Structure formats: structure tokens, C-alpha cells
Amino acid sequence: MQVTRYKDAKPYEAPEHFDMKCLRLQGREATQTDAIWIGLSHLLPGGHTSLKDAAVEKIYIVVAGEVTVESPTGIVTLGYLDSCRLAPGEARALRNLTNAPASILLAMPI
């Protein structure tokens, strides 16, 4: 068993993420995983990412606040424990349009 305590989670820099702090919870340099890695991103009010695609599937789960997700197929605002899946190659932008911080989990293949 490999445990990552939140207090010990290491930050990582993600390109084109603005007013956000990203932490690696599982996978990559945090723990050994075979298929996926898990990150937690904290978005300040106004925090956002660029509209950009990835070659792999992504799953987001909001764990605090509200996060607006924009893709070529639409725009949706996710609240506490709402989730969405983005297909490989599907562009996305995340935005915190509120005055309160928001947090979102990310799961994606290695």
C-alpha cells in the first residue's frame, strides 16, 4: 500500500494553468501506479486553464466550490461531487467564475 498524506502532497506545475495550485496525490512521482494518476487542483476566484486538448481521457470531480468546464460540445458548471469525462483529443478549459476558491480532482492515464 502506498499512502499520500494531503499535508505531504507535492505541487506540480501545469502549463497554461493560471491562479491554480496543483498537487499530485497518486501516480507519477508521488507513488507507483500502473494505469492512472490523480491530481488535485485548487482554483482561486478567476483561476482558469487555456482551452486545450490532451491525447488521453480525463475525468474531473469537483470536491469544493464550482468549476465551469468548457469544451467544443458545450459549457457546464459542476458543483460539489459533480463530475465529467473528456475524451482523448477533446479540448477543455476550466474556470472558477465565482468569488470563492474551488477544488477539482483529476484522474487520467499515465
JSON list of C-alpha atoms in Angstrom, two decimals:
[
{"chain": "A", "resi": 1, "resn": "MET", "atom": "CA", "xyz": [0.00, 0.00, 0.00]},
{"chain": "A", "resi": 2, "resn": "GLN", "atom": "CA", "xyz": [1.25, 3.47, -0.87]},
{"chain": "A", "resi": 3, "resn": "VAL", "atom": "CA", "xyz": [-0.27, 6.37, 1.05]},
{"chain": "A", "resi": 4, "resn": "THR", "atom": "CA", "xyz": [-0.01, 10.05, 0.19]},
{"chain": "A", "resi": 5, "resn": "ARG", "atom": "CA", "xyz": [-0.98, 12.31, 3.07]},
{"chain": "A", "resi": 6, "resn": "TYR", "atom": "CA", "xyz": [-2.51, 15.54, 1.87]},
{"chain": "A", "resi": 7, "resn": "LYS", "atom": "CA", "xyz": [-0.06, 17.52, 4.01]},
{"chain": "A", "resi": 8, "resn": "ASP", "atom": "CA", "xyz": [2.81, 15.81, 2.16]},
{"chain": "A", "resi": 9, "resn": "ALA", "atom": "CA", "xyz": [1.42, 16.02, -1.40]},
{"chain": "A", "resi": 10, "resn": "LYS", "atom": "CA", "xyz": [3.88, 17.71, -3.74]},
{"chain": "A", "resi": 11, "resn": "PRO", "atom": "CA", "xyz": [2.88, 20.57, -6.02]},
{"chain": "A", "resi": 12, "resn": "TYR", "atom": "CA", "xyz": [3.45, 20.33, -9.74]},
{"chain": "A", "resi": 13, "resn": "GLU", "atom": "CA", "xyz": [3.42, 22.96, -12.45]},
{"chain": "A", "resi": 14, "resn": "ALA", "atom": "CA", "xyz": [0.90, 22.52, -15.24]},
{"chain": "A", "resi": 15, "resn": "PRO", "atom": "CA", "xyz": [1.32, 24.61, -18.39]},
{"chain": "A", "resi": 16, "resn": "GLU", "atom": "CA", "xyz": [-1.40, 27.18, -19.10]},
{"chain": "A", "resi": 17, "resn": "HIS", "atom": "CA", "xyz": [-2.96, 26.90, -15.62]},
{"chain": "A", "resi": 18, "resn": "PHE", "atom": "CA", "xyz": [-3.48, 30.33, -14.09]},
{"chain": "A", "resi": 19, "resn": "ASP", "atom": "CA", "xyz": [-4.24, 31.19, -10.44]},
{"chain": "A", "resi": 20, "resn": "MET", "atom": "CA", "xyz": [-4.23, 27.48, -9.67]},
{"chain": "A", "resi": 21, "resn": "LYS", "atom": "CA", "xyz": [-2.18, 25.26, -7.36]},
{"chain": "A", "resi": 22, "resn": "CYS", "atom": "CA", "xyz": [-1.89, 21.64, -8.47]},
{"chain": "A", "resi": 23, "resn": "LEU", "atom": "CA", "xyz": [-0.94, 18.74, -6.17]},
{"chain": "A", "resi": 24, "resn": "ARG", "atom": "CA", "xyz": [-0.02, 15.19, -7.17]},
{"chain": "A", "resi": 25, "resn": "LEU", "atom": "CA", "xyz": [-1.87, 12.70, -4.95]},
{"chain": "A", "resi": 26, "resn": "GLN", "atom": "CA", "xyz": [-1.14, 9.38, -6.68]},
{"chain": "A", "resi": 27, "resn": "GLY", "atom": "CA", "xyz": [0.99, 8.25, -9.59]},
{"chain": "A", "resi": 28, "resn": "ARG", "atom": "CA", "xyz": [3.88, 9.78, -11.50]},
{"chain": "A", "resi": 29, "resn": "GLU", "atom": "CA", "xyz": [6.49, 10.89, -8.93]},
{"chain": "A", "resi": 30, "resn": "ALA", "atom": "CA", "xyz": [4.08, 10.51, -5.95]},
{"chain": "A", "resi": 31, "resn": "THR", "atom": "CA", "xyz": [3.52, 6.73, -5.99]},
{"chain": "A", "resi": 32, "resn": "GLN", "atom": "CA", "xyz": [3.83, 3.74, -8.30]},
{"chain": "A", "resi": 33, "resn": "THR", "atom": "CA", "xyz": [0.71, 3.26, -10.40]},
{"chain": "A", "resi": 34, "resn": "ASP", "atom": "CA", "xyz": [0.09, 1.11, -13.43]},
{"chain": "A", "resi": 35, "resn": "ALA", "atom": "CA", "xyz": [-2.68, 2.90, -15.26]},
{"chain": "A", "resi": 36, "resn": "ILE", "atom": "CA", "xyz": [-3.69, 6.32, -13.90]},
{"chain": "A", "resi": 37, "resn": "TRP", "atom": "CA", "xyz": [-2.53, 9.26, -11.85]},
{"chain": "A", "resi": 38, "resn": "ILE", "atom": "CA", "xyz": [-4.62, 11.53, -9.62]},
{"chain": "A", "resi": 39, "resn": "GLY", "atom": "CA", "xyz": [-4.17, 15.25, -9.09]},
{"chain": "A", "resi": 40, "resn": "LEU", "atom": "CA", "xyz": [-5.97, 17.86, -7.02]},
{"chain": "A", "resi": 41, "resn": "SER", "atom": "CA", "xyz": [-6.19, 21.42, -8.31]},
{"chain": "A", "resi": 42, "resn": "HIS", "atom": "CA", "xyz": [-7.21, 24.42, -6.24]},
{"chain": "A", "resi": 43, "resn": "LEU", "atom": "CA", "xyz": [-8.59, 27.29, -8.33]},
{"chain": "A", "resi": 44, "resn": "LEU", "atom": "CA", "xyz": [-8.66, 30.78, -6.89]},
{"chain": "A", "resi": 45, "resn": "PRO", "atom": "CA", "xyz": [-11.54, 33.05, -7.92]},
{"chain": "A", "resi": 46, "resn": "GLY", "atom": "CA", "xyz": [-10.84, 33.78, -11.59]},
{"chain": "A", "resi": 47, "resn": "GLY", "atom": "CA", "xyz": [-8.47, 30.79, -11.84]},
{"chain": "A", "resi": 48, "resn": "HIS", "atom": "CA", "xyz": [-8.54, 29.04, -15.20]},
{"chain": "A", "resi": 49, "resn": "THR", "atom": "CA", "xyz": [-6.81, 26.94, -17.83]},
{"chain": "A", "resi": 50, "resn": "SER", "atom": "CA", "xyz": [-6.46, 27.55, -21.53]},
{"chain": "A", "resi": 51, "resn": "LEU", "atom": "CA", "xyz": [-8.81, 25.76, -23.94]},
{"chain": "A", "resi": 52, "resn": "LYS", "atom": "CA", "xyz": [-6.52, 22.88, -24.83]},
{"chain": "A", "resi": 53, "resn": "ASP", "atom": "CA", "xyz": [-6.81, 19.21, -25.73]},
{"chain": "A", "resi": 54, "resn": "ALA", "atom": "CA", "xyz": [-4.90, 16.19, -24.47]},
{"chain": "A", "resi": 55, "resn": "ALA", "atom": "CA", "xyz": [-4.19, 12.92, -26.21]},
{"chain": "A", "resi": 56, "resn": "VAL", "atom": "CA", "xyz": [-5.68, 10.97, -23.29]},
{"chain": "A", "resi": 57, "resn": "GLU", "atom": "CA", "xyz": [-9.01, 10.73, -21.49]},
{"chain": "A", "resi": 58, "resn": "LYS", "atom": "CA", "xyz": [-9.54, 12.96, -18.42]},
{"chain": "A", "resi": 59, "resn": "ILE", "atom": "CA", "xyz": [-12.04, 12.69, -15.59]},
{"chain": "A", "resi": 60, "resn": "TYR", "atom": "CA", "xyz": [-12.76, 15.64, -13.29]},
{"chain": "A", "resi": 61, "resn": "ILE", "atom": "CA", "xyz": [-14.63, 15.58, -9.96]},
{"chain": "A", "resi": 62, "resn": "VAL", "atom": "CA", "xyz": [-15.39, 18.82, -8.12]},
{"chain": "A", "resi": 63, "resn": "VAL", "atom": "CA", "xyz": [-14.71, 18.46, -4.39]},
{"chain": "A", "resi": 64, "resn": "ALA", "atom": "CA", "xyz": [-15.30, 22.09, -3.35]},
{"chain": "A", "resi": 65, "resn": "GLY", "atom": "CA", "xyz": [-16.96, 25.13, -4.89]},
{"chain": "A", "resi": 66, "resn": "GLU", "atom": "CA", "xyz": [-17.99, 25.35, -8.53]},
{"chain": "A", "resi": 67, "resn": "VAL", "atom": "CA", "xyz": [-15.92, 24.85, -11.68]},
{"chain": "A", "resi": 68, "resn": "THR", "atom": "CA", "xyz": [-17.09, 25.71, -15.18]},
{"chain": "A", "resi": 69, "resn": "VAL", "atom": "CA", "xyz": [-15.86, 23.32, -17.86]},
{"chain": "A", "resi": 70, "resn": "GLU", "atom": "CA", "xyz": [-15.86, 24.46, -21.48]},
{"chain": "A", "resi": 71, "resn": "SER", "atom": "CA", "xyz": [-15.39, 22.09, -24.40]},
{"chain": "A", "resi": 72, "resn": "PRO", "atom": "CA", "xyz": [-16.24, 22.25, -28.10]},
{"chain": "A", "resi": 73, "resn": "THR", "atom": "CA", "xyz": [-19.50, 20.46, -27.29]},
{"chain": "A", "resi": 74, "resn": "GLY", "atom": "CA", "xyz": [-20.67, 22.92, -24.62]},
{"chain": "A", "resi": 75, "resn": "ILE", "atom": "CA", "xyz": [-20.21, 24.65, -21.29]},
{"chain": "A", "resi": 76, "resn": "VAL", "atom": "CA", "xyz": [-21.29, 23.19, -17.96]},
{"chain": "A", "resi": 77, "resn": "THR", "atom": "CA", "xyz": [-20.87, 24.31, -14.36]},
{"chain": "A", "resi": 78, "resn": "LEU", "atom": "CA", "xyz": [-20.06, 21.50, -11.96]},
{"chain": "A", "resi": 79, "resn": "GLY", "atom": "CA", "xyz": [-20.76, 21.67, -8.24]},
{"chain": "A", "resi": 80, "resn": "TYR", "atom": "CA", "xyz": [-19.79, 19.52, -5.27]},
{"chain": "A", "resi": 81, "resn": "LEU", "atom": "CA", "xyz": [-19.20, 15.89, -6.35]},
{"chain": "A", "resi": 82, "resn": "ASP", "atom": "CA", "xyz": [-20.38, 16.55, -9.91]},
{"chain": "A", "resi": 83, "resn": "SER", "atom": "CA", "xyz": [-18.05, 15.00, -12.47]},
{"chain": "A", "resi": 84, "resn": "CYS", "atom": "CA", "xyz": [-17.33, 14.94, -16.18]},
{"chain": "A", "resi": 85, "resn": "ARG", "atom": "CA", "xyz": [-15.32, 12.88, -18.64]},
{"chain": "A", "resi": 86, "resn": "LEU", "atom": "CA", "xyz": [-13.40, 14.36, -21.54]},
{"chain": "A", "resi": 87, "resn": "ALA", "atom": "CA", "xyz": [-12.50, 12.08, -24.44]},
{"chain": "A", "resi": 88, "resn": "PRO", "atom": "CA", "xyz": [-8.98, 11.84, -25.83]},
{"chain": "A", "resi": 89, "resn": "GLY", "atom": "CA", "xyz": [-8.43, 14.86, -28.09]},
{"chain": "A", "resi": 90, "resn": "GLU", "atom": "CA", "xyz": [-11.40, 16.80, -26.65]},
{"chain": "A", "resi": 91, "resn": "ALA", "atom": "CA", "xyz": [-10.28, 20.32, -25.76]},
{"chain": "A", "resi": 92, "resn": "ARG", "atom": "CA", "xyz": [-11.25, 21.73, -22.39]},
{"chain": "A", "resi": 93, "resn": "ALA", "atom": "CA", "xyz": [-10.93, 24.89, -20.34]},
{"chain": "A", "resi": 94, "resn": "LEU", "atom": "CA", "xyz": [-11.58, 25.05, -16.60]},
{"chain": "A", "resi": 95, "resn": "ARG", "atom": "CA", "xyz": [-12.75, 28.29, -14.99]},
{"chain": "A", "resi": 96, "resn": "ASN", "atom": "CA", "xyz": [-13.67, 29.40, -11.50]},
{"chain": "A", "resi": 97, "resn": "LEU", "atom": "CA", "xyz": [-16.21, 32.13, -12.19]},
{"chain": "A", "resi": 98, "resn": "THR", "atom": "CA", "xyz": [-17.16, 32.58, -8.53]},
{"chain": "A", "resi": 99, "resn": "ASN", "atom": "CA", "xyz": [-15.74, 34.65, -5.68]},
{"chain": "A", "resi": 100, "resn": "ALA", "atom": "CA", "xyz": [-14.85, 31.55, -3.64]},
{"chain": "A", "resi": 101, "resn": "PRO", "atom": "CA", "xyz": [-12.00, 29.05, -4.11]},
{"chain": "A", "resi": 102, "resn": "ALA", "atom": "CA", "xyz": [-12.81, 25.74, -5.83]},
{"chain": "A", "resi": 103, "resn": "SER", "atom": "CA", "xyz": [-11.08, 22.36, -5.90]},
{"chain": "A", "resi": 104, "resn": "ILE", "atom": "CA", "xyz": [-11.23, 19.64, -8.52]},
{"chain": "A", "resi": 105, "resn": "LEU", "atom": "CA", "xyz": [-9.77, 16.12, -8.71]},
{"chain": "A", "resi": 106, "resn": "LEU", "atom": "CA", "xyz": [-8.26, 14.96, -11.99]},
{"chain": "A", "resi": 107, "resn": "ALA", "atom": "CA", "xyz": [-7.80, 11.33, -12.99]},
{"chain": "A", "resi": 108, "resn": "MET", "atom": "CA", "xyz": [-6.01, 10.47, -16.22]},
{"chain": "A", "resi": 109, "resn": "PRO", "atom": "CA", "xyz": [-3.92, 7.69, -17.73]},
{"chain": "A", "resi": 110, "resn": "ILE", "atom": "CA", "xyz": [-0.18, 7.67, -17.28]}
]
